[in-house]
Coordinates of C-alpha atoms in Angstrom, one line a residue:
M1 CA 8.3 -15.9 21.8
T2 CA 5.0 -17.8 21.3
Q3 CA 5.2 -20.5 18.7
K4 CA 2.7 -21.0 15.8
D5 CA -0.8 -20.5 17.1
T6 CA -2.9 -22.2 14.5
A7 CA -6.1 -22.0 16.6
N8 CA -6.1 -18.3 16.1
G9 CA -4.8 -18.5 12.5
V10 CA -1.3 -17.2 13.3
L11 CA 1.1 -19.1 11.1
E12 CA 4.4 -17.5 12.3
P13 CA 6.0 -16.8 15.7
R14 CA 4.4 -14.0 17.6
E15 CA 6.7 -11.1 18.5
W16 CA 5.8 -8.0 20.5
W17 CA 7.4 -5.8 18.0
K18 CA 5.4 -7.2 15.1
E19 CA 2.2 -6.5 17.0
A20 CA 3.2 -3.0 18.3
V21 CA 2.5 0.5 17.0
V22 CA 5.6 2.7 17.5
Y23 CA 5.4 6.4 18.2
Q24 CA 8.4 8.5 17.3
I25 CA 9.4 11.4 19.5
Y26 CA 11.7 14.1 18.3
P27 CA 12.6 15.5 21.7
R28 CA 13.8 18.9 20.7
S29 CA 10.3 19.6 19.3
F30 CA 7.9 17.6 21.4
N31 CA 7.2 19.6 24.6
D32 CA 9.2 22.2 26.5
S33 CA 8.8 22.1 30.3
D34 CA 11.2 24.9 31.3
G35 CA 10.5 27.7 28.8
D36 CA 13.9 27.7 27.1
G37 CA 12.3 27.0 23.7
I38 CA 13.7 23.5 23.4
G39 CA 11.7 20.3 24.1
D40 CA 13.0 18.2 26.9
I41 CA 12.6 14.9 28.7
P42 CA 10.4 16.3 31.5
G43 CA 8.2 17.7 28.7
I44 CA 7.8 14.2 27.4
R45 CA 6.9 13.0 30.8
E46 CA 4.1 15.6 30.9
K47 CA 2.6 13.9 27.8
V48 CA 2.9 10.3 28.8
D49 CA -0.8 10.1 29.5
Y50 CA -1.4 11.5 26.0
L51 CA 0.7 8.6 24.5
D52 CA -1.3 6.1 26.7
H53 CA -4.6 7.6 25.4
L54 CA -3.4 7.3 21.8
G55 CA -2.8 3.6 22.5
V56 CA 0.7 3.2 21.2
D57 CA 2.9 0.3 22.5
C58 CA 6.4 1.7 22.1
V59 CA 8.2 5.0 21.9
W60 CA 11.2 5.5 19.6
L61 CA 13.1 8.4 21.2
N62 CA 15.4 10.3 18.9
P63 CA 18.9 10.9 20.4
V64 CA 19.0 12.6 23.8
Y65 CA 22.7 11.9 24.4
E66 CA 25.2 14.7 25.2
S67 CA 25.8 16.5 21.9
P68 CA 26.8 19.9 20.5
Q69 CA 23.6 19.5 18.3
V70 CA 25.2 20.2 14.9
D71 CA 22.8 17.6 13.6
N72 CA 20.3 17.7 16.4
G73 CA 21.8 14.9 18.5
Y74 CA 23.1 12.6 15.7
D75 CA 26.5 14.0 16.6
V76 CA 27.1 12.3 20.0
S77 CA 29.8 13.5 22.3
D78 CA 29.0 11.1 25.2
Y79 CA 26.9 8.0 24.7
R80 CA 26.3 7.5 28.4
A81 CA 25.2 11.0 29.3
I82 CA 22.0 13.0 28.6
N83 CA 22.3 16.4 26.9
P84 CA 21.7 19.0 29.5
E85 CA 19.2 20.8 27.2
Y86 CA 17.0 17.8 27.6
G87 CA 17.5 17.1 31.3
D88 CA 19.7 14.6 33.1
M89 CA 19.8 10.8 33.7
D90 CA 17.3 11.0 36.6
D91 CA 14.8 12.6 34.2
W92 CA 15.4 9.9 31.7
E93 CA 15.0 7.1 34.3
R94 CA 11.7 8.6 35.4
L95 CA 10.5 8.7 31.8
L96 CA 11.4 5.1 31.3
E97 CA 9.6 4.2 34.6
E98 CA 6.5 6.1 33.6
L99 CA 6.3 4.6 30.2
H100 CA 6.7 1.1 31.6
D101 CA 4.0 1.8 34.2
R102 CA 1.7 2.2 31.2
D103 CA 3.0 -0.8 29.4
I104 CA 4.7 1.4 26.8
R105 CA 8.2 0.3 25.8
L106 CA 11.1 2.6 25.0
V107 CA 13.5 2.2 22.1
M108 CA 16.5 4.5 22.0
D109 CA 18.1 5.9 18.8
L110 CA 21.7 4.9 18.6
V111 CA 24.4 6.3 16.3
L112 CA 27.2 3.8 15.8
N113 CA 28.6 4.9 12.5
H114 CA 30.0 8.2 13.7
T115 CA 30.4 10.5 16.7
S116 CA 30.7 14.2 17.3
D117 CA 34.1 15.8 16.7
Q118 CA 33.7 16.8 20.4
H119 CA 33.7 13.2 21.6
V120 CA 36.7 12.5 23.8
W121 CA 37.7 9.7 21.4
F122 CA 38.0 12.1 18.5
Q123 CA 39.7 14.7 20.6
R124 CA 42.4 12.2 21.6
S125 CA 42.7 10.8 18.1
R126 CA 43.2 14.3 16.8
D127 CA 45.9 14.9 19.4
G128 CA 47.8 11.8 18.1
D129 CA 47.2 9.7 21.3
E130 CA 48.5 6.3 20.2
E131 CA 45.6 4.5 21.9
Y132 CA 43.0 6.4 19.9
A133 CA 45.0 7.1 16.7
D134 CA 43.0 4.9 14.4
Y135 CA 39.5 5.2 16.1
Y136 CA 38.6 7.2 13.0
F137 CA 39.7 7.3 9.4
W138 CA 42.7 9.6 9.0
R139 CA 44.5 10.0 5.6
D140 CA 47.1 12.1 4.0
G141 CA 46.0 14.2 1.0
R142 CA 46.8 13.4 -2.5
G143 CA 47.9 16.8 -3.8
G144 CA 49.0 18.9 -0.9
E145 CA 47.9 19.7 2.6
G146 CA 44.5 21.3 3.0
G147 CA 44.1 21.9 -0.7
G148 CA 41.2 21.7 -3.0
K149 CA 39.1 18.8 -4.3
E150 CA 42.0 17.1 -6.0
S151 CA 43.9 16.8 -2.7
Y152 CA 41.2 14.8 -0.9
P153 CA 42.2 11.2 -0.1
N154 CA 39.5 9.9 -2.4
N155 CA 36.5 11.3 -4.3
W156 CA 33.7 10.4 -1.9
E157 CA 30.9 12.8 -1.2
S158 CA 28.9 13.1 2.0
F159 CA 25.1 12.8 2.4
F160 CA 25.0 16.5 3.2
D161 CA 26.1 17.9 -0.2
T162 CA 29.8 18.4 0.8
P163 CA 33.0 16.4 0.2
A164 CA 33.4 13.5 2.7
W165 CA 36.7 14.7 3.9
S166 CA 37.8 17.6 6.1
Y167 CA 41.4 18.7 6.9
D168 CA 42.4 19.0 10.5
D169 CA 45.2 21.5 11.1
E170 CA 46.1 19.9 14.4
R171 CA 46.8 16.4 13.2
E172 CA 47.7 17.7 9.7
Q173 CA 45.6 15.0 8.0
Y174 CA 42.1 14.6 6.5
Y175 CA 39.4 12.7 8.3
L176 CA 36.3 11.0 6.9
H177 CA 32.8 12.1 7.6
L178 CA 29.9 10.7 5.5
F179 CA 27.6 13.4 7.1
A180 CA 28.5 16.8 8.5
S181 CA 32.2 17.7 9.1
A182 CA 31.4 17.6 12.8
Q183 CA 30.4 13.9 12.5
P184 CA 33.6 11.9 11.9
D185 CA 33.1 8.3 11.0
L186 CA 34.3 5.6 13.4
N187 CA 36.8 3.0 12.2
W188 CA 35.1 -0.3 12.7
E189 CA 38.2 -2.1 11.4
N190 CA 39.6 -1.3 14.9
P191 CA 38.4 -4.1 17.2
T192 CA 38.8 -1.8 20.2
V193 CA 36.3 0.6 18.7
R194 CA 33.8 -2.2 18.2
E195 CA 34.3 -3.4 21.8
E196 CA 33.6 0.1 23.1
L197 CA 30.4 0.3 21.0
Y198 CA 29.2 -3.1 22.1
E199 CA 29.8 -2.2 25.7
T200 CA 27.7 1.0 25.2
V201 CA 24.8 -1.0 23.7
N202 CA 24.9 -3.5 26.6
W203 CA 25.1 -0.6 29.1
W204 CA 21.8 0.8 27.8
L205 CA 20.1 -2.5 27.7
E206 CA 21.0 -3.1 31.3
K207 CA 19.2 0.1 32.2
G208 CA 16.0 -1.5 31.1
I209 CA 15.3 -0.2 27.6
D210 CA 13.4 -2.3 25.0
G211 CA 15.6 -1.9 22.0
F212 CA 17.3 0.4 19.5
R213 CA 16.7 2.2 16.3
L214 CA 20.2 1.9 14.7
D215 CA 21.1 5.0 12.6
V216 CA 22.6 4.3 9.1
I217 CA 23.8 1.0 10.4
N218 CA 24.8 -0.4 7.0
L219 CA 27.5 2.2 6.6
I220 CA 29.7 0.8 9.3
S221 CA 32.0 -1.3 7.0
K222 CA 34.3 0.6 4.6
P223 CA 36.3 -1.3 2.0
E224 CA 40.0 -1.7 2.4
G225 CA 42.0 1.1 0.9
L226 CA 38.9 3.4 0.6
P227 CA 38.9 3.3 -3.2
N228 CA 37.3 6.0 -5.3
G229 CA 33.6 5.8 -6.1
D230 CA 31.9 5.9 -9.5
P231 CA 32.2 9.6 -10.5
Q232 CA 29.0 9.1 -12.6
A233 CA 26.9 7.9 -9.6
D234 CA 23.2 9.0 -9.6
T235 CA 23.5 10.2 -6.0
Q236 CA 26.6 11.2 -4.1
V237 CA 30.0 9.8 -5.3
G238 CA 31.3 6.9 -3.2
I239 CA 28.0 5.5 -2.2
D240 CA 28.8 2.3 -4.2
Q241 CA 31.8 1.8 -1.9
Y242 CA 30.5 2.6 1.6
V243 CA 27.0 1.2 1.6
D244 CA 26.8 -2.5 2.7
G245 CA 30.6 -2.8 3.0
P246 CA 32.5 -6.1 2.9
R247 CA 32.3 -6.8 6.6
V248 CA 28.9 -5.5 7.4
H249 CA 27.3 -8.9 8.2
E250 CA 30.3 -9.9 10.4
Y251 CA 29.9 -6.7 12.3
L252 CA 26.2 -7.1 12.7
D253 CA 26.6 -10.6 14.0
E254 CA 29.2 -9.4 16.5
L255 CA 26.7 -6.6 17.6
A256 CA 24.1 -9.3 18.2
E257 CA 26.4 -11.5 20.2
H258 CA 28.5 -9.0 22.2
G259 CA 26.2 -5.9 22.2
F260 CA 22.7 -7.4 22.6
G261 CA 23.9 -10.6 24.2
D262 CA 21.3 -12.2 26.4
Y263 CA 18.8 -9.4 25.6
R264 CA 18.7 -10.4 21.9
E265 CA 15.4 -12.3 22.0
E266 CA 13.7 -9.7 24.2
V267 CA 14.4 -6.4 22.5
M268 CA 13.5 -4.7 19.2
S269 CA 16.2 -3.7 16.8
V270 CA 15.4 -1.5 13.9
G271 CA 18.0 -0.8 11.3
E272 CA 18.1 2.3 9.2
C273 CA 19.8 1.0 6.1
V274 CA 20.9 3.4 3.4
E275 CA 20.0 2.5 -0.2
I276 CA 18.5 -0.7 1.0
D277 CA 16.7 -3.1 -1.3
P278 CA 14.5 -6.1 -0.4
E279 CA 17.3 -8.7 -0.9
T280 CA 19.5 -6.8 1.5
A281 CA 16.7 -6.5 3.9
L282 CA 16.4 -10.3 3.9
D283 CA 20.1 -10.6 4.4
V284 CA 20.3 -8.3 7.4
T285 CA 17.2 -9.6 9.2
G286 CA 18.5 -13.2 9.4
R287 CA 19.6 -14.6 6.1
K288 CA 23.3 -13.4 6.4
S289 CA 23.4 -11.6 9.8
N290 CA 21.1 -11.6 12.8
A291 CA 21.2 -8.3 14.7
L292 CA 18.2 -6.6 13.1
D293 CA 14.5 -7.5 13.5
M294 CA 13.3 -5.0 10.9
T295 CA 14.6 -2.4 8.5
I296 CA 13.6 1.1 7.5
F297 CA 13.4 1.3 3.7
F298 CA 13.2 4.5 1.6
E299 CA 11.9 3.9 -1.9
H300 CA 8.4 5.1 -1.2
V301 CA 9.6 8.3 0.3
E302 CA 12.0 9.0 -2.6
L303 CA 9.2 8.5 -5.1
D304 CA 8.4 12.2 -5.4
R305 CA 12.0 13.5 -5.4
D306 CA 15.2 13.5 -7.3
G307 CA 17.7 15.0 -4.8
W308 CA 16.2 18.5 -4.2
K309 CA 14.0 18.4 -7.3
Y310 CA 10.4 17.4 -7.4
S311 CA 9.6 14.2 -9.5
E312 CA 6.1 13.4 -10.7
W313 CA 4.7 10.2 -9.3
N314 CA 1.8 7.9 -9.9
L315 CA -0.2 5.7 -7.5
T316 CA 0.8 2.7 -9.6
D317 CA 4.5 3.5 -8.8
L318 CA 3.7 3.5 -5.1
K319 CA 1.9 0.2 -5.4
T320 CA 4.9 -1.4 -7.2
I321 CA 7.3 -0.3 -4.5
M322 CA 5.2 -1.3 -1.6
S323 CA 4.2 -4.7 -3.2
K324 CA 7.9 -5.4 -3.7
W325 CA 8.6 -4.8 0.0
Q326 CA 5.6 -6.8 1.0
D327 CA 7.0 -9.7 -1.0
A328 CA 10.2 -9.4 1.1
V329 CA 8.1 -9.6 4.2
E330 CA 6.4 -12.7 3.0
E331 CA 9.9 -14.2 2.4
G332 CA 11.0 -13.6 6.0
A333 CA 12.0 -9.9 6.3
W334 CA 10.1 -7.5 8.4
V335 CA 9.8 -3.7 7.8
S336 CA 8.8 -0.5 9.5
L337 CA 5.8 1.1 7.9
Y338 CA 5.9 4.9 7.8
H339 CA 5.2 7.9 5.6
S340 CA 6.7 10.6 8.0
N341 CA 9.7 10.8 10.3
H342 CA 12.3 13.4 11.4
D343 CA 14.2 13.1 8.1
Q344 CA 11.2 13.4 5.8
P345 CA 8.8 16.1 4.8
R346 CA 5.3 15.7 6.2
G347 CA 3.5 12.7 4.6
L348 CA 0.2 14.5 4.4
S349 CA 1.7 17.3 2.3
R350 CA 3.4 14.7 0.0
F351 CA 0.9 12.0 -0.5
G352 CA -2.4 13.5 0.7
D353 CA -4.0 16.9 0.4
P354 CA -4.0 19.5 3.3
N355 CA -7.3 20.9 1.8
Y356 CA -8.8 17.6 2.9
R357 CA -6.9 17.4 6.1
Y358 CA -9.1 15.0 8.0
E359 CA -10.0 12.8 5.0
S360 CA -6.5 12.4 3.5
A361 CA -4.7 12.1 6.9
T362 CA -7.0 9.3 8.0
M363 CA -6.8 7.7 4.5
L364 CA -3.0 7.6 4.6
A365 CA -3.1 6.1 8.1
T366 CA -5.5 3.4 6.9
W367 CA -3.4 2.7 3.8
L368 CA -0.2 2.4 5.8
H369 CA -1.5 0.2 8.6
G370 CA -3.1 -2.0 6.0
H371 CA 0.2 -3.4 5.1
K372 CA 2.2 -6.1 6.8
G373 CA 4.9 -4.7 9.1
T374 CA 5.2 -2.5 12.2
P375 CA 3.5 0.9 11.8
F376 CA 5.4 3.9 13.0
V377 CA 3.5 7.1 13.9
Y378 CA 5.6 10.3 13.8
Q379 CA 4.7 13.0 16.3
G380 CA 2.0 15.3 14.8
E381 CA 1.0 12.9 12.2
E382 CA -1.9 11.9 14.3
I383 CA -3.3 15.4 14.2
G384 CA -2.6 16.1 10.6
M385 CA 0.5 18.4 10.8
T386 CA 1.8 19.6 7.4
N387 CA 4.8 21.2 5.7
V388 CA 5.6 24.8 6.5
D389 CA 6.4 28.0 4.6
L390 CA 9.8 29.7 4.6
D391 CA 10.3 33.4 4.5
S392 CA 14.1 33.6 4.6
P393 CA 17.2 31.4 4.9
A394 CA 17.5 32.6 8.5
E395 CA 14.7 30.2 9.4
L396 CA 16.7 27.2 8.3
R397 CA 17.8 24.9 11.1
D398 CA 18.5 21.7 9.1
V399 CA 22.2 21.3 8.4
W400 CA 21.5 19.5 5.1
A401 CA 19.2 22.3 3.9
Q402 CA 21.7 24.9 5.0
N403 CA 24.5 23.2 3.1
Y404 CA 22.3 23.0 0.0
W405 CA 21.4 26.7 0.2
D406 CA 25.1 27.6 0.8
R407 CA 26.1 25.7 -2.3
K408 CA 23.4 27.4 -4.4
R409 CA 24.1 30.8 -3.0
N410 CA 27.8 30.4 -3.8
A411 CA 26.8 29.5 -7.3
G412 CA 24.9 32.8 -7.6
A413 CA 21.4 31.8 -6.8
E414 CA 18.8 33.8 -5.0
F415 CA 16.9 32.2 -2.1
S416 CA 13.7 32.7 -3.9
E417 CA 15.0 30.3 -6.6
V418 CA 15.4 27.4 -4.3
A419 CA 12.9 28.2 -1.5
D420 CA 10.2 26.0 -3.0
R421 CA 12.5 23.0 -3.1
I422 CA 13.6 23.5 0.5
E423 CA 10.0 24.0 1.6
R424 CA 9.0 20.8 -0.2
F425 CA 11.8 18.5 1.0
G426 CA 13.7 20.1 3.9
R427 CA 13.8 18.2 7.1
D428 CA 12.7 21.3 9.1
N429 CA 9.2 20.4 8.0
A430 CA 9.1 17.5 10.4
R431 CA 10.9 19.3 13.2
T432 CA 8.6 22.3 13.9
P433 CA 7.1 22.1 17.4
M434 CA 4.3 19.7 18.2
Q435 CA 1.1 21.6 18.1
W436 CA -0.8 21.1 21.4
T437 CA -3.1 24.1 21.6
D438 CA -4.2 27.2 19.7
G439 CA -2.3 29.4 22.2
K440 CA 1.0 31.1 21.9
H441 CA 3.6 28.9 20.2
A442 CA 1.0 26.2 19.9
G443 CA 1.4 25.3 23.6
F444 CA 4.9 23.9 23.0
T445 CA 6.8 26.4 25.1
D446 CA 6.4 29.6 27.2
G447 CA 9.7 30.9 25.7
E448 CA 10.9 31.5 22.1
P449 CA 10.9 28.2 20.2
W450 CA 14.2 27.0 18.7
I451 CA 12.4 26.7 15.3
P452 CA 9.2 28.5 14.2
V453 CA 5.9 27.0 14.8
G454 CA 3.8 25.9 11.8
D455 CA 1.4 28.5 10.5
D456 CA -1.7 26.3 10.9
Y457 CA -1.4 25.6 14.6
E458 CA -4.6 27.5 15.5
E459 CA -6.6 25.0 13.4
C460 CA -4.4 22.0 13.7
N461 CA -3.6 21.1 17.3
V462 CA -4.3 18.3 19.9
E463 CA -6.8 20.4 21.9
R464 CA -8.9 21.1 18.8
E465 CA -8.7 17.5 17.7
R466 CA -10.1 16.3 21.1
E467 CA -13.1 18.7 20.6
R468 CA -14.0 17.7 17.1
D469 CA -16.8 15.2 16.2
R470 CA -14.7 13.7 13.5
S471 CA -11.1 13.8 14.6
I472 CA -7.9 12.5 13.0
L473 CA -6.6 11.8 16.5
E474 CA -9.7 9.7 17.4
Y475 CA -9.4 7.9 14.1
Y476 CA -5.8 6.9 14.9
R477 CA -6.9 5.6 18.3
E478 CA -9.5 3.4 16.6
L479 CA -7.1 2.2 14.0
I480 CA -4.5 1.3 16.6
D481 CA -7.2 -0.5 18.7
L482 CA -8.3 -2.4 15.6
R483 CA -4.7 -3.5 15.0
H484 CA -4.4 -4.7 18.6
D485 CA -7.5 -6.8 18.2
D486 CA -7.1 -8.2 14.7
D487 CA -4.5 -10.9 14.0
V488 CA -5.3 -10.7 10.3
L489 CA -4.2 -7.1 10.1
V490 CA -0.9 -8.0 11.8
Y491 CA 0.0 -11.4 10.5
G492 CA -2.2 -11.9 7.5
D493 CA -0.9 -12.4 4.0
F494 CA -0.8 -9.3 1.7
E495 CA -2.4 -9.1 -1.7
L496 CA -2.5 -6.0 -3.8
L497 CA -5.8 -5.6 -5.7
S498 CA -6.3 -3.6 -8.9
P499 CA -2.6 -2.8 -9.4
D500 CA -3.3 -0.6 -12.5
D501 CA -5.9 1.6 -10.8
E502 CA -4.5 5.2 -10.6
A503 CA -7.0 6.3 -8.0
I504 CA -7.7 3.5 -5.6
Y505 CA -5.2 1.5 -3.5
A506 CA -6.9 -1.7 -2.4
I507 CA -5.5 -4.5 -0.3
R508 CA -6.6 -8.0 0.7
R509 CA -5.3 -9.5 3.9
T510 CA -5.9 -13.2 4.6
L511 CA -5.0 -15.6 7.4
P512 CA -5.6 -19.3 6.6
A513 CA -7.3 -20.3 9.9
A514 CA -9.4 -17.1 10.3
D515 CA -13.1 -17.2 9.4
Y516 CA -12.9 -13.8 7.6
E517 CA -10.5 -11.7 5.5
L518 CA -9.9 -8.0 5.3
L519 CA -10.5 -5.7 2.4
I520 CA -8.9 -2.3 2.7
C521 CA -10.0 0.4 0.2
C522 CA -8.3 3.8 0.0
N523 CA -9.1 6.6 -2.5
F524 CA -5.9 8.7 -3.1
T525 CA -7.7 11.4 -5.0
D526 CA -10.2 14.2 -4.5
G527 CA -12.5 12.5 -7.1
T528 CA -15.1 9.9 -6.6
P529 CA -13.9 6.6 -8.3
T530 CA -15.7 3.3 -8.0
F531 CA -14.0 0.2 -6.7
E532 CA -15.3 -3.3 -7.6
T533 CA -14.2 -6.2 -5.5
P534 CA -12.8 -8.9 -7.9
A535 CA -15.3 -11.6 -8.6
E536 CA -12.9 -14.3 -7.4
I537 CA -13.2 -12.9 -3.8
D538 CA -16.2 -14.8 -2.5
F539 CA -18.0 -13.7 0.6
D540 CA -21.5 -14.0 2.0
R541 CA -21.6 -10.9 4.1
A542 CA -19.4 -7.9 4.9
E543 CA -19.1 -5.6 7.9
V544 CA -17.3 -2.3 8.2
A545 CA -14.5 -2.7 10.7
L546 CA -13.4 1.0 10.3
S547 CA -14.0 3.9 8.0
N548 CA -13.1 7.6 7.9
E549 CA -16.7 8.4 6.7
L550 CA -19.8 8.3 8.9
D551 CA -21.9 6.4 6.4
P552 CA -19.6 4.2 4.4
D553 CA -21.0 1.8 1.7
R554 CA -21.9 -1.4 3.5
N555 CA -21.5 -3.6 0.4
P556 CA -17.9 -3.6 -0.9
R557 CA -18.8 -5.5 -4.0
E558 CA -19.1 -2.1 -5.7
V559 CA -18.2 1.0 -3.8
D560 CA -18.4 4.6 -4.8
L561 CA -15.6 6.3 -2.8
R562 CA -15.7 9.9 -1.8
P563 CA -12.6 12.1 -1.9
Y564 CA -9.8 10.4 0.2
E565 CA -12.3 8.0 1.6
A566 CA -10.9 4.9 3.3
A567 CA -12.7 1.8 4.7
I568 CA -11.6 -1.6 6.1
Y569 CA -14.1 -4.4 5.6
R570 CA -14.3 -7.8 7.1
L571 CA -15.5 -10.3 4.6
Y572 CA -17.1 -13.5 5.8

């Protein structure tokens, strides 16, 4: 860690993970090397030079552990083995070496809240093995064995539109699962469970990785007695009980001490925290516990939805949310900056306009990277991939979407009545194969892909992007280069300008010892609004650091912005 560097205007400790741009790889859909239709680790290795060309500093790899793939790897059956569909440990070690050879770090995705029901721990717990009996949450029913809703141990609901309890005929009890029934929750109250998990964390760190993205990490502490949740909850019942439980900070501190150990200061830890707010982000990144370097928050990607229903949103709402989180960063938290990931629909389809693919994709990138935090680029975002159309429920692969459809079908609905909601918000949108070429299956595989390829692959693919004069891909490279070279963009203070403007998102970034400041202007519409730099911002001259237009206005005092135009100015 480098201490305060006032000569360069940096007024806080430098950290590699603050200065990095992270690229997220969903391995099942990135690149298939053996023609079985499923992406794999050798396929990722084939594209390491592409990642190097893009300029990213770190790869976040979604789970590649051994798994029955009920939730595409988030149901782990062996934490220390690679799923054979993806390769083996030798393939993984070669990938790590090839990334490190190019100065690209590797962060693994780790699921510590639950396992697969195929994990040996659950199998032995189900069998009544005394050593493993309480590795998970087992409870008797309240109204008879294997009965209906009234018989469940409590009224909690899962995140996947089902009750949070399933009955096991072998053990003759219910077990808790906050996600799919094949993902039983681990009992962190058992110190042996915690020790097993900390040893797993340390085992991977000793193999040379550079950190973890910790899945739903703030669910690990459940309250004593597992009391009922508020039946009138806005989301799933029970969330008021199992989010940020009573011992979560104790467990996170233990994780830092016994899991990360001597690696704590070297690695990056990213916490996916459900229902997180800025105060909690401050707590888990140092104020009350110290295992997490940054958090993943959700408010901005929930702006346009109410469950599976569309909700109208305004740019001022987005500004309010992002400004609130930037305030938390100024107070000492740190955040991941993203608009797309494996759990979200494509950001371009939500916050931009696919009819202006280049303009709105590059505008959204500029907007995101203009904030203070660590930018995350999700595979395909850098070429403008969008949401997909659904022809039938047979095309669904996402367990969450499948559960939603099953519930609606059982209530008498036709697929046509819910297809638009699933098309808008289903996670399959983010999981269609990466589009490399305009050839068969978008160059992803020589076989039949596990999930259909997006309809626009002939127009939207890496090969075409490399040929274009104005390319989303090239713009991302330039934006990432700019961030590498500009401390103001990384460490500068954030100020939102024109908070009531419904068309233009404008940001001011300042660093006390720098001889310039940054002005970032983004038009979120297909209109041509005018931005006027506030009079109190004084500058003698301006230069364009980056723009998605070939001939941007050189004077930001008053700028007429074209549809989805974005520009970053240095003001001296």
